Amino acid sequence: MIDNLRQHIINRVGKKPDNLEHVLDHFEEFSGERGQHLLVQGDVCKHVYYIAAGCIQVYIIDRQGQESTREFYVEDQWVTDIFGFQNQLPANESIKCVEACRLLRIHYDSFQLLSQQAPQFAAIYKEILEVSYNNTVYRVNALTAMNALERIRWLMENKPKIMTRLSSKLIASYLGISPETMTRLKSKL
Amino acid sequence: MIDNLRQHIINRVGKKPDNLEHVLDHFEEFSGERGQHLLVQGDVCKHVYYIAAGCIQVYIIDRQGQESTREFYVEDQWVTDIFGFQNQLPANESIKCVEACRLLRIHYDSFQLLSQQAPQFAAIYKEILEVSYNNTVYRVNALTAMNALERIRWLMENKPKIMTRLSSKLIASYLGISPETMTRLKSKL
DNA sequence: GACAGTCCTTGACAAATGTCAAGACTTTAT
DNA sequence: ATAAAGTCTTGACATTTGTCAAGGACTGTC
């Protein structure tokens, strides 16, 4: 499992950093069962998770008690409540495993330490932050500019793996539509 | 105008940095008329803008040729096409002044230089990036979990100044609803 | 002051989407 | 293997939202 993360870092940095093993020492293995929460809204997020295998959902509960999914994360991606983590403030979102997950996690204290000690670690974080921001910007534009059918097509083109991997109900909660509308529109594709 | 930026930086860093004037030297004054574009979709963004006065809209054009607003930025905020800027890739969004604006802008080359030379400059950038990401995350959740009326209420509570400052048409394009729906729902508040 | 252009509002209607309920089907746990 | 729980689909209907058209209000320009 640690091999995935090692390779992930090497790919990003472009070569094997001198202090790579030191960085990896700060991570611990963590298994998440299907349905298990990594973070519940209101709690302070203490870890950043690297996903070696599985799929994770970040969501809120809307006024009717329904899950509304902000994002899904899969293998070779990172997940945390970034703002709450960096400022050690209560989270607005919940994070849970929608599949059995094999994870590597790093604690807040270690993360801050490495951010100072290891410039390449800080650089990777910055890059991930920029990509995450960019993805979220795309998503805002999709949500404001497209109707339900267009959003489904957008998802199929841009995240086809998510589309086939997850249940319709989860996809619907990600697109901001009801499961019934999802069913009906699928026949119009 | 440069005084605004000087104070902005001092507020963020917590004290006056030694190299502050050196940093400020890399900025140039720039005036934007109402309606003037700072960036057009497809172009590569060469500057980051600090807004000393005015209001700026970041938007895309949807399938029907309508503007769909991703975000508004006002005094004491920064605006650019972050991902396109950092990677010098064509922008997916357009940026324009919705009011007459007094701006300070820094060129890509200077920005990269300062990011290396001035740790505090890099730290401010990281902080802005995190706050921007967090705002966008909030926005995704509002768009997926709320209907039109709830979104209007959300805007009134969270960005009351935007609500009163800009035209209904612009607000509607920000909320992802038609101007007519905007008019009708305002009477239900 | 006249004009063009834009915005805001309203009405009538159409289209999109949500809600509720029921049954078939899958998956999960025991 | 069976029961329990959750998911998917479909129908009927309600609600929300969009579209088109028209008129009044406002703004900037000549």
CSV table of C-alpha atoms (C1' of nucleotides) in Angstrom, one decimal:
chain,number,residue,atom,x,y,z
A,1,MET,CA,0.0,0.0,0.0
A,2,ILE,CA,2.8,2.4,0.9
A,3,ASP,CA,4.2,1.6,-2.6
A,4,ASN,CA,1.3,3.4,-4.2
A,5,LEU,CA,2.0,6.5,-2.2
A,6,ARG,CA,5.8,6.2,-2.9
A,7,GLN,CA,5.1,6.0,-6.6
A,8,HIS,CA,2.5,8.8,-6.4
A,9,ILE,CA,5.1,11.2,-4.9
A,10,ILE,CA,7.9,10.2,-7.3
A,11,ASN,CA,5.5,10.8,-10.2
A,12,ARG,CA,4.7,14.3,-9.0
A,13,VAL,CA,8.2,15.4,-8.1
A,14,GLY,CA,9.6,13.9,-11.2
A,15,LYS,CA,12.4,11.9,-9.4
A,16,LYS,CA,12.9,10.1,-6.1
A,17,PRO,CA,13.4,12.8,-3.4
A,18,ASP,CA,16.2,12.3,-0.9
A,19,ASN,CA,14.0,12.4,2.1
A,20,LEU,CA,11.2,10.3,0.6
A,21,GLU,CA,11.3,7.5,3.2
A,22,HIS,CA,11.3,10.1,6.0
A,23,VAL,CA,8.2,11.6,4.5
A,24,LEU,CA,6.5,8.1,4.2
A,25,ASP,CA,7.3,7.4,7.8
A,26,HIS,CA,4.7,9.9,8.8
A,27,PHE,CA,1.9,8.0,7.2
A,28,GLU,CA,0.0,5.1,8.8
A,29,GLU,CA,-2.1,2.5,7.2
A,30,PHE,CA,-5.8,2.7,7.8
A,31,SER,CA,-8.7,0.6,6.5
A,32,GLY,CA,-12.2,1.9,6.0
A,33,GLU,CA,-15.2,-0.4,5.8
A,34,ARG,CA,-18.0,0.4,3.4
A,35,GLY,CA,-20.1,3.0,5.0
A,36,GLN,CA,-17.6,4.0,7.6
A,37,HIS,CA,-17.1,7.7,8.3
A,38,LEU,CA,-13.7,9.3,8.2
A,39,LEU,CA,-15.2,12.6,9.3
A,40,VAL,CA,-18.6,13.8,10.5
A,41,GLN,CA,-19.8,17.3,10.0
A,42,GLY,CA,-19.0,19.4,13.1
A,43,ASP,CA,-15.9,17.5,14.0
A,44,VAL,CA,-12.4,18.8,13.5
A,45,CYS,CA,-10.5,16.9,10.8
A,46,LYS,CA,-7.2,15.6,12.1
A,47,HIS,CA,-5.9,13.7,9.1
A,48,VAL,CA,-5.3,13.9,5.4
A,49,TYR,CA,-6.0,10.6,3.6
A,50,TYR,CA,-4.3,9.1,0.6
A,51,ILE,CA,-6.5,6.6,-1.1
A,52,ALA,CA,-4.7,3.4,-2.2
A,53,ALA,CA,-7.9,1.6,-3.1
A,54,GLY,CA,-11.6,2.3,-2.8
A,55,CYS,CA,-14.0,5.3,-3.2
A,56,ILE,CA,-14.8,8.1,-0.8
A,57,GLN,CA,-17.8,10.5,-0.7
A,58,VAL,CA,-17.8,14.0,0.6
A,59,TYR,CA,-21.3,15.2,1.3
A,60,ILE,CA,-23.6,17.4,3.4
A,61,ILE,CA,-27.1,16.7,4.6
A,62,ASP,CA,-29.7,19.0,3.0
A,63,ARG,CA,-32.9,20.5,4.6
A,64,GLN,CA,-34.8,17.3,3.8
A,65,GLY,CA,-32.3,15.0,5.4
A,66,GLN,CA,-30.9,13.8,2.1
A,67,GLU,CA,-27.3,13.4,1.3
A,68,SER,CA,-26.0,15.9,-1.2
A,69,THR,CA,-22.6,14.9,-2.6
A,70,ARG,CA,-20.0,17.5,-3.2
A,71,GLU,CA,-17.3,15.1,-4.6
A,72,PHE,CA,-16.1,11.5,-5.0
A,73,TYR,CA,-12.5,10.6,-4.6
A,74,VAL,CA,-10.9,7.3,-5.8
A,75,GLU,CA,-7.5,5.5,-6.0
A,76,ASP,CA,-4.4,7.7,-6.1
A,77,GLN,CA,-6.3,10.8,-4.9
A,78,TRP,CA,-6.2,12.7,-1.6
A,79,VAL,CA,-9.1,13.6,0.6
A,80,THR,CA,-9.7,15.8,3.6
A,81,ASP,CA,-11.7,18.8,4.7
A,82,ILE,CA,-9.0,21.1,3.5
A,83,PHE,CA,-10.1,24.4,5.1
A,84,GLY,CA,-11.2,22.8,8.4
A,85,PHE,CA,-8.0,20.8,8.5
A,86,GLN,CA,-5.6,23.7,7.9
A,87,ASN,CA,-7.4,25.9,10.4
A,88,GLN,CA,-8.4,23.1,12.8
A,89,LEU,CA,-12.1,24.3,12.6
A,90,PRO,CA,-15.2,22.1,12.7
A,91,ALA,CA,-16.0,20.6,9.3
A,92,ASN,CA,-19.1,21.6,7.3
A,93,GLU,CA,-19.0,18.3,5.4
A,94,SER,CA,-18.9,14.7,6.2
A,95,ILE,CA,-16.6,12.1,4.6
A,96,LYS,CA,-17.3,8.5,4.3
A,97,CYS,CA,-16.3,5.3,2.4
A,98,VAL,CA,-18.7,4.2,-0.2
A,99,GLU,CA,-16.6,1.1,-0.8
A,100,ALA,CA,-14.1,-0.7,1.4
A,101,CYS,CA,-11.0,1.5,1.3
A,102,ARG,CA,-7.3,1.0,1.9
A,103,LEU,CA,-5.9,4.3,3.0
A,104,LEU,CA,-2.8,6.0,4.2
A,105,ARG,CA,-3.3,8.9,6.6
A,106,ILE,CA,-1.1,11.6,8.0
A,107,HIS,CA,-1.8,13.5,11.2
A,108,TYR,CA,-2.2,17.3,11.3
A,109,ASP,CA,1.0,17.7,13.3
A,110,SER,CA,3.0,15.6,10.9
A,111,PHE,CA,1.5,17.4,8.0
A,112,GLN,CA,2.5,20.8,9.3
A,113,LEU,CA,6.0,19.5,10.1
A,114,LEU,CA,6.6,18.1,6.6
A,115,SER,CA,5.2,21.3,5.0
A,116,GLN,CA,8.0,23.2,6.7
A,117,GLN,CA,10.7,20.5,6.5
A,118,ALA,CA,10.2,19.2,3.0
A,119,PRO,CA,9.7,21.8,0.2
A,120,GLN,CA,8.7,19.1,-2.2
A,121,PHE,CA,5.9,18.0,0.1
A,122,ALA,CA,4.7,21.6,0.3
A,123,ALA,CA,4.9,21.8,-3.5
A,124,ILE,CA,2.8,18.7,-4.0
A,125,TYR,CA,0.2,20.1,-1.6
A,126,LYS,CA,0.0,23.3,-3.5
A,127,GLU,CA,-0.4,21.4,-6.8
A,128,ILE,CA,-3.2,19.3,-5.3
A,129,LEU,CA,-4.9,22.4,-4.0
A,130,GLU,CA,-4.8,24.0,-7.4
A,131,VAL,CA,-6.1,21.0,-9.2
A,132,SER,CA,-8.9,20.5,-6.6
A,133,TYR,CA,-9.8,24.2,-6.9
A,134,ASN,CA,-9.9,23.9,-10.6
A,135,ASN,CA,-12.1,20.8,-10.5
A,136,THR,CA,-14.5,22.5,-8.1
A,137,VAL,CA,-14.7,25.6,-10.4
A,138,TYR,CA,-15.6,23.3,-13.3
A,139,ARG,CA,-18.3,21.8,-11.1
A,140,VAL,CA,-19.8,25.2,-10.2
A,141,ASN,CA,-20.0,26.1,-13.8
A,142,ALA,CA,-21.7,22.8,-14.7
A,143,LEU,CA,-24.2,23.3,-11.9
A,144,THR,CA,-25.1,26.9,-12.8
A,145,ALA,CA,-25.0,26.6,-16.6
A,146,MET,CA,-26.5,23.1,-17.3
A,147,ASN,CA,-29.8,21.4,-16.8
A,148,ALA,CA,-30.1,17.8,-15.5
A,149,LEU,CA,-29.6,16.0,-18.8
A,150,GLU,CA,-26.6,18.1,-19.7
A,151,ARG,CA,-25.1,17.4,-16.3
A,152,ILE,CA,-25.4,13.7,-16.8
A,153,ARG,CA,-23.8,13.9,-20.2
A,154,TRP,CA,-21.0,16.1,-18.7
A,155,LEU,CA,-20.4,13.5,-16.1
A,156,MET,CA,-20.2,10.7,-18.7
A,157,GLU,CA,-17.7,12.6,-20.7
A,158,ASN,CA,-15.6,13.9,-17.9
A,159,LYS,CA,-15.8,11.2,-15.2
A,160,PRO,CA,-17.0,8.0,-17.0
A,161,LYS,CA,-15.5,5.8,-14.3
A,162,ILE,CA,-17.5,7.4,-11.6
A,163,MET,CA,-20.7,7.0,-13.7
A,164,THR,CA,-20.3,3.2,-14.0
A,165,ARG,CA,-18.7,2.5,-10.6
A,166,LEU,CA,-21.3,4.0,-8.3
A,167,SER,CA,-25.0,3.6,-7.7
A,168,SER,CA,-27.5,5.8,-9.5
A,169,LYS,CA,-28.7,7.1,-6.2
A,170,LEU,CA,-25.2,8.4,-5.4
A,171,ILE,CA,-24.7,9.8,-8.9
A,172,ALA,CA,-28.0,11.7,-8.6
A,173,SER,CA,-27.0,13.2,-5.2
A,174,TYR,CA,-23.8,14.3,-6.9
A,175,LEU,CA,-25.7,16.0,-9.8
A,176,GLY,CA,-28.2,17.6,-7.6
A,177,ILE,CA,-31.2,15.8,-9.0
A,178,SER,CA,-33.7,13.2,-7.6
A,179,PRO,CA,-33.1,9.4,-8.2
A,180,GLU,CA,-36.3,9.3,-10.2
A,181,THR,CA,-35.2,12.1,-12.5
A,182,MET,CA,-31.9,10.3,-12.9
A,183,THR,CA,-33.7,7.1,-14.0
A,184,ARG,CA,-35.9,8.9,-16.5
A,185,LEU,CA,-33.2,10.9,-18.1
A,186,LYS,CA,-30.9,7.9,-18.5
A,187,SER,CA,-33.4,6.6,-21.1
A,188,LYS,CA,-33.0,9.9,-23.1
A,189,LEU,CA,-29.3,9.5,-23.5
B,1,MET,CA,-4.2,52.7,-4.5
B,2,ILE,CA,-0.9,50.9,-3.7
B,3,ASP,CA,-1.7,51.8,0.0
B,4,ASN,CA,-4.6,49.4,-0.1
B,5,LEU,CA,-2.4,46.5,-1.2
B,6,ARG,CA,0.3,47.5,1.3
B,7,GLN,CA,-2.2,47.3,4.1
B,8,HIS,CA,-3.7,44.1,2.7
B,9,ILE,CA,-0.3,42.4,2.9
B,10,ILE,CA,0.5,43.7,6.3
B,11,ASN,CA,-2.8,42.5,7.6
B,12,ARG,CA,-2.2,39.0,6.3
B,13,VAL,CA,1.4,38.6,7.4
B,14,GLY,CA,0.7,40.2,10.7
B,15,LYS,CA,3.5,42.7,10.5
B,16,LYS,CA,5.4,44.8,8.0
B,17,PRO,CA,7.7,42.4,6.0
B,18,ASP,CA,11.2,43.6,5.3
B,19,ASN,CA,10.9,43.2,1.6
B,20,LEU,CA,7.4,44.7,1.3
B,21,GLU,CA,8.4,47.6,-1.0
B,22,HIS,CA,10.3,45.2,-3.2
B,23,VAL,CA,7.2,43.1,-3.5
B,24,LEU,CA,5.0,46.1,-4.2
B,25,ASP,CA,7.4,47.3,-7.0
B,26,HIS,CA,6.3,44.3,-9.1
B,27,PHE,CA,2.7,45.6,-9.3
B,28,GLU,CA,1.4,48.1,-11.8
B,29,GLU,CA,-1.7,50.2,-11.6
B,30,PHE,CA,-4.5,49.4,-14.0
B,31,SER,CA,-7.9,50.9,-14.6
B,32,GLY,CA,-10.8,48.8,-15.9
B,33,GLU,CA,-13.9,50.5,-17.3
B,34,ARG,CA,-17.3,49.1,-16.7
B,35,GLY,CA,-17.8,46.2,-19.1
B,36,GLN,CA,-14.1,45.9,-19.9
B,37,HIS,CA,-12.6,42.4,-20.1
B,38,LEU,CA,-9.5,41.4,-18.2
B,39,LEU,CA,-9.5,38.0,-19.8
B,40,VAL,CA,-11.5,36.3,-22.5
B,41,GLN,CA,-12.2,32.6,-22.5
B,42,GLY,CA,-9.5,30.8,-24.6
B,43,ASP,CA,-6.8,33.4,-23.9
B,44,VAL,CA,-3.9,32.7,-21.5
B,45,CYS,CA,-4.1,34.7,-18.3
B,46,LYS,CA,-0.9,36.7,-17.8
B,47,HIS,CA,-1.8,38.6,-14.6
B,48,VAL,CA,-3.1,38.4,-11.2
B,49,TYR,CA,-5.3,41.4,-10.2
B,50,TYR,CA,-5.7,42.9,-6.8
B,51,ILE,CA,-8.9,44.9,-6.6
B,52,ALA,CA,-8.5,48.3,-4.9
B,53,ALA,CA,-12.0,49.4,-5.9
B,54,GLY,CA,-14.8,48.1,-8.1
B,55,CYS,CA,-16.4,44.7,-8.8
B,56,ILE,CA,-15.4,41.9,-11.2
B,57,GLN,CA,-17.4,39.0,-12.6
B,58,VAL,CA,-15.9,35.7,-13.6
B,59,TYR,CA,-18.3,33.8,-16.0
B,60,ILE,CA,-18.8,31.4,-18.8
B,61,ILE,CA,-21.2,31.4,-21.8
B,62,ASP,CA,-23.7,28.6,-21.6
B,63,ARG,CA,-25.3,26.7,-24.5
B,64,GLN,CA,-27.9,29.4,-25.1
B,65,GLY,CA,-25.3,32.2,-25.2
B,66,GLN,CA,-26.2,33.4,-21.7
B,67,GLU,CA,-23.6,34.5,-19.2
B,68,SER,CA,-23.4,32.1,-16.3
B,69,THR,CA,-21.5,33.7,-13.4
B,70,ARG,CA,-19.1,31.6,-11.3
B,71,GLU,CA,-18.1,34.3,-8.9
B,72,PHE,CA,-18.0,38.0,-8.1
B,73,TYR,CA,-14.9,39.7,-6.6
B,74,VAL,CA,-14.9,43.1,-4.9
B,75,GLU,CA,-12.5,45.5,-3.0
B,76,ASP,CA,-9.5,43.9,-1.2
B,77,GLN,CA,-9.9,40.6,-3.1
B,78,TRP,CA,-7.7,39.0,-5.8
B,79,VAL,CA,-8.9,37.7,-9.1
B,80,THR,CA,-7.3,35.6,-11.9
B,81,ASP,CA,-7.9,32.3,-13.7
B,82,ILE,CA,-5.8,30.5,-11.2
B,83,PHE,CA,-5.3,27.2,-12.9
B,84,GLY,CA,-4.7,28.7,-16.4
B,85,PHE,CA,-2.4,31.3,-14.9
B,86,GLN,CA,-0.2,28.8,-13.0
B,87,ASN,CA,0.0,26.5,-15.9
B,88,GLN,CA,-0.1,29.1,-18.6
B,89,LEU,CA,-3.0,27.4,-20.4
B,90,PRO,CA,-6.0,28.8,-22.2
B,91,ALA,CA,-8.8,30.0,-19.8
B,92,ASN,CA,-12.2,28.3,-19.6
B,93,GLU,CA,-13.7,31.4,-18.1
B,94,SER,CA,-13.9,35.1,-18.9
B,95,ILE,CA,-13.3,37.9,-16.5
B,96,LYS,CA,-14.7,41.4,-16.8
B,97,CYS,CA,-15.4,44.5,-14.8
B,98,VAL,CA,-19.1,45.0,-13.9
B,99,GLU,CA,-18.2,48.4,-12.4
B,100,ALA,CA,-15.3,50.8,-13.1
B,101,CYS,CA,-12.4,49.2,-11.3
B,102,ARG,CA,-9.1,50.4,-9.9
B,103,LEU,CA,-6.7,47.5,-10.0
B,104,LEU,CA,-3.1,46.5,-9.3
B,105,ARG,CA,-1.8,43.7,-11.4
B,106,ILE,CA,1.3,41.6,-11.3
B,107,HIS,CA,2.7,39.7,-14.3
B,108,TYR,CA,3.2,36.0,-14.4
B,109,ASP,CA,7.0,36.3,-14.5
B,110,SER,CA,7.0,38.6,-11.4
B,111,PHE,CA,4.6,36.4,-9.6
B,112,GLN,CA,6.7,33.3,-10.0
B,113,LEU,CA,9.8,35.2,-9.1
B,114,LEU,CA,8.2,36.5,-5.8
B,115,SER,CA,6.8,33.1,-5.0
B,116,GLN,CA,10.4,31.8,-4.9
B,117,GLN,CA,12.1,34.9,-3.4
B,118,ALA,CA,9.5,35.9,-0.8
B,119,PRO,CA,8.2,33.1,1.4
B,120,GLN,CA,5.5,35.4,2.8
B,121,PHE,CA,4.3,36.1,-0.6
B,122,ALA,CA,4.0,32.4,-1.2
B,123,ALA,CA,2.2,32.0,2.1
B,124,ILE,CA,-0.4,34.6,1.2
B,125,TYR,CA,-1.0,32.9,-2.1
B,126,LYS,CA,-1.5,29.6,-0.3
B,127,GLU,CA,-3.9,31.2,2.1
B,128,ILE,CA,-5.9,32.9,-0.7
B,129,LEU,CA,-6.0,29.6,-2.6
B,130,GLU,CA,-7.4,27.8,0.5
B,131,VAL,CA,-10.0,30.4,1.1
B,132,SER,CA,-11.0,30.5,-2.5
B,133,TYR,CA,-11.3,26.7,-2.6
B,134,ASN,CA,-13.4,26.8,0.5
B,135,ASN,CA,-15.8,29.4,-0.9
B,136,THR,CA,-16.2,27.4,-4.1
B,137,VAL,CA,-16.9,24.3,-2.0
B,138,TYR,CA,-19.6,26.2,-0.2
B,139,ARG,CA,-21.0,27.2,-3.5
B,140,VAL,CA,-21.1,23.7,-4.9
B,141,ASN,CA,-23.0,22.6,-1.8
B,142,ALA,CA,-25.5,25.5,-2.2
B,143,LEU,CA,-26.1,24.6,-5.8
B,144,THR,CA,-26.6,20.9,-5.3
B,145,ALA,CA,-28.6,21.0,-2.1
B,146,MET,CA,-30.8,24.1,-2.5
B,147,ASN,CA,-33.6,25.2,-4.7
B,148,ALA,CA,-33.9,28.7,-6.2
B,149,LEU,CA,-35.5,30.3,-3.1
B,150,GLU,CA,-33.1,28.8,-0.7
B,151,ARG,CA,-30.2,30.0,-2.8
B,152,ILE,CA,-31.5,33.5,-2.8
B,153,ARG,CA,-31.8,33.4,1.0
B,154,TRP,CA,-28.3,31.9,1.2
B,155,LEU,CA,-26.9,34.7,-0.8
B,156,MET,CA,-28.7,37.3,1.4
B,157,GLU,CA,-27.3,35.8,4.5
B,158,ASN,CA,-23.8,35.1,3.3
B,159,LYS,CA,-23.1,37.9,0.8
B,160,PRO,CA,-25.6,40.7,1.5
B,161,LYS,CA,-23.4,43.3,-0.1
B,162,ILE,CA,-23.4,41.5,-3.4
B,163,MET,CA,-27.1,41.2,-3.3
B,164,THR,CA,-27.7,44.9,-3.0
B,165,ARG,CA,-24.8,46.1,-5.1
B,166,LEU,CA,-25.4,44.3,-8.3
B,167,SER,CA,-28.3,44.1,-10.8
B,168,SER,CA,-30.9,41.3,-10.5
B,169,LYS,CA,-29.9,39.9,-13.8
B,170,LEU,CA,-26.3,39.4,-12.6
B,171,ILE,CA,-27.5,37.9,-9.3
B,172,ALA,CA,-29.7,35.5,-11.2
B,173,SER,CA,-26.8,34.4,-13.5
B,174,TYR,CA,-24.8,33.8,-10.3
B,175,LEU,CA,-27.6,31.7,-8.7
B,176,GLY,CA,-28.2,29.7,-11.9
B,177,ILE,CA,-31.8,30.9,-12.3
B,178,SER,CA,-33.6,33.0,-14.9
B,179,PRO,CA,-34.2,36.8,-14.3
B,180,GLU,CA,-37.9,36.2,-14.3
B,181,THR,CA,-37.7,33.5,-11.6
B,182,MET,CA,-35.5,35.9,-9.6
B,183,THR,CA,-38.2,38.6,-9.8
B,184,ARG,CA,-40.9,36.3,-8.7
B,185,LEU,CA,-39.1,34.7,-5.8
B,186,LYS,CA,-38.0,38.1,-4.4
B,187,SER,CA,-41.7,38.7,-3.6
B,188,LYS,CA,-41.7,35.5,-1.6
B,189,LEU,CA,-39.0,36.5,0.7
C,1,DG,C1',-35.6,66.5,-25.3
C,2,DA,C1',-35.7,62.4,-28.3
C,3,DC,C1',-34.0,58.1,-29.0
C,4,DA,C1',-32.0,53.5,-28.4
C,5,DG,C1',-30.9,50.2,-25.4
C,6,DT,C1',-31.2,47.7,-21.2
C,7,DC,C1',-33.5,46.2,-17.2
C,8,DC,C1',-37.4,44.9,-14.3
C,9,DT,C1',-41.8,43.2,-13.9
C,10,DT,C1',-46.0,40.6,-15.1
C,11,DG,C1',-49.0,37.3,-17.4
C,12,DA,C1',-49.8,33.0,-19.9
C,13,DC,C1',-48.2,28.9,-21.0
C,14,DA,C1',-44.7,25.1,-21.5
C,15,DA,C1',-41.2,22.2,-19.9
C,16,DA,C1',-38.5,20.3,-16.3
C,17,DT,C1',-38.1,18.4,-12.1
C,18,DG,C1',-39.8,16.7,-7.6
C,19,DT,C1',-42.9,13.9,-4.6
C,20,DC,C1',-45.3,10.0,-3.4
C,21,DA,C1',-46.5,5.3,-3.9
C,22,DA,C1',-46.0,0.6,-5.5
C,23,DG,C1',-43.7,-3.4,-7.1
C,24,DA,C1',-39.6,-5.8,-9.1
C,25,DC,C1',-35.1,-6.5,-8.4
C,26,DT,C1',-30.3,-6.7,-5.9
C,27,DT,C1',-27.6,-6.8,-2.3
C,28,DT,C1',-26.3,-7.9,2.4
C,29,DA,C1',-26.4,-10.2,6.6
C,30,DT,C1',-27.5,-14.1,9.2
D,1,DA,C1',-31.2,-20.4,1.8
D,2,DT,C1',-33.8,-16.9,3.7
D,3,DA,C1',-35.1,-12.6,5.5
D,4,DA,C1',-34.2,-7.8,5.6
D,5,DA,C1',-32.8,-3.8,3.7
D,6,DG,C1',-31.9,-1.0,0.1
D,7,DT,C1',-32.1,0.1,-5.0
D,8,DC,C1',-34.2,0.8,-9.4
D,9,DT,C1',-38.0,1.7,-12.2
D,10,DT,C1',-42.6,3.3,-13.4
D,11,DG,C1',-47.0,5.9,-13.0
D,12,DA,C1',-49.7,9.8,-11.5
D,13,DC,C1',-49.7,14.1,-10.1
D,14,DA,C1',-47.8,18.6,-7.9
D,15,DT,C1',-44.5,22.0,-7.9
D,16,DT,C1',-40.9,24.6,-9.6
D,17,DT,C1',-38.7,26.8,-13.1
D,18,DG,C1',-38.1,28.4,-17.9
D,19,DT,C1',-39.7,30.7,-22.1
D,20,DC,C1',-41.9,34.1,-24.7
D,21,DA,C1',-44.1,38.4,-25.1
D,22,DA,C1',-45.4,42.9,-23.7
D,23,DG,C1',-45.1,47.3,-21.3
D,24,DG,C1',-43.1,50.6,-18.1
D,25,DA,C1',-38.9,52.5,-15.9
D,26,DC,C1',-34.4,53.8,-16.2
D,27,DT,C1',-29.9,55.3,-18.4
D,28,DG,C1',-26.7,57.2,-21.5
D,29,DT,C1',-26.0,59.5,-26.0
D,30,DC,C1',-26.6,62.7,-29.4
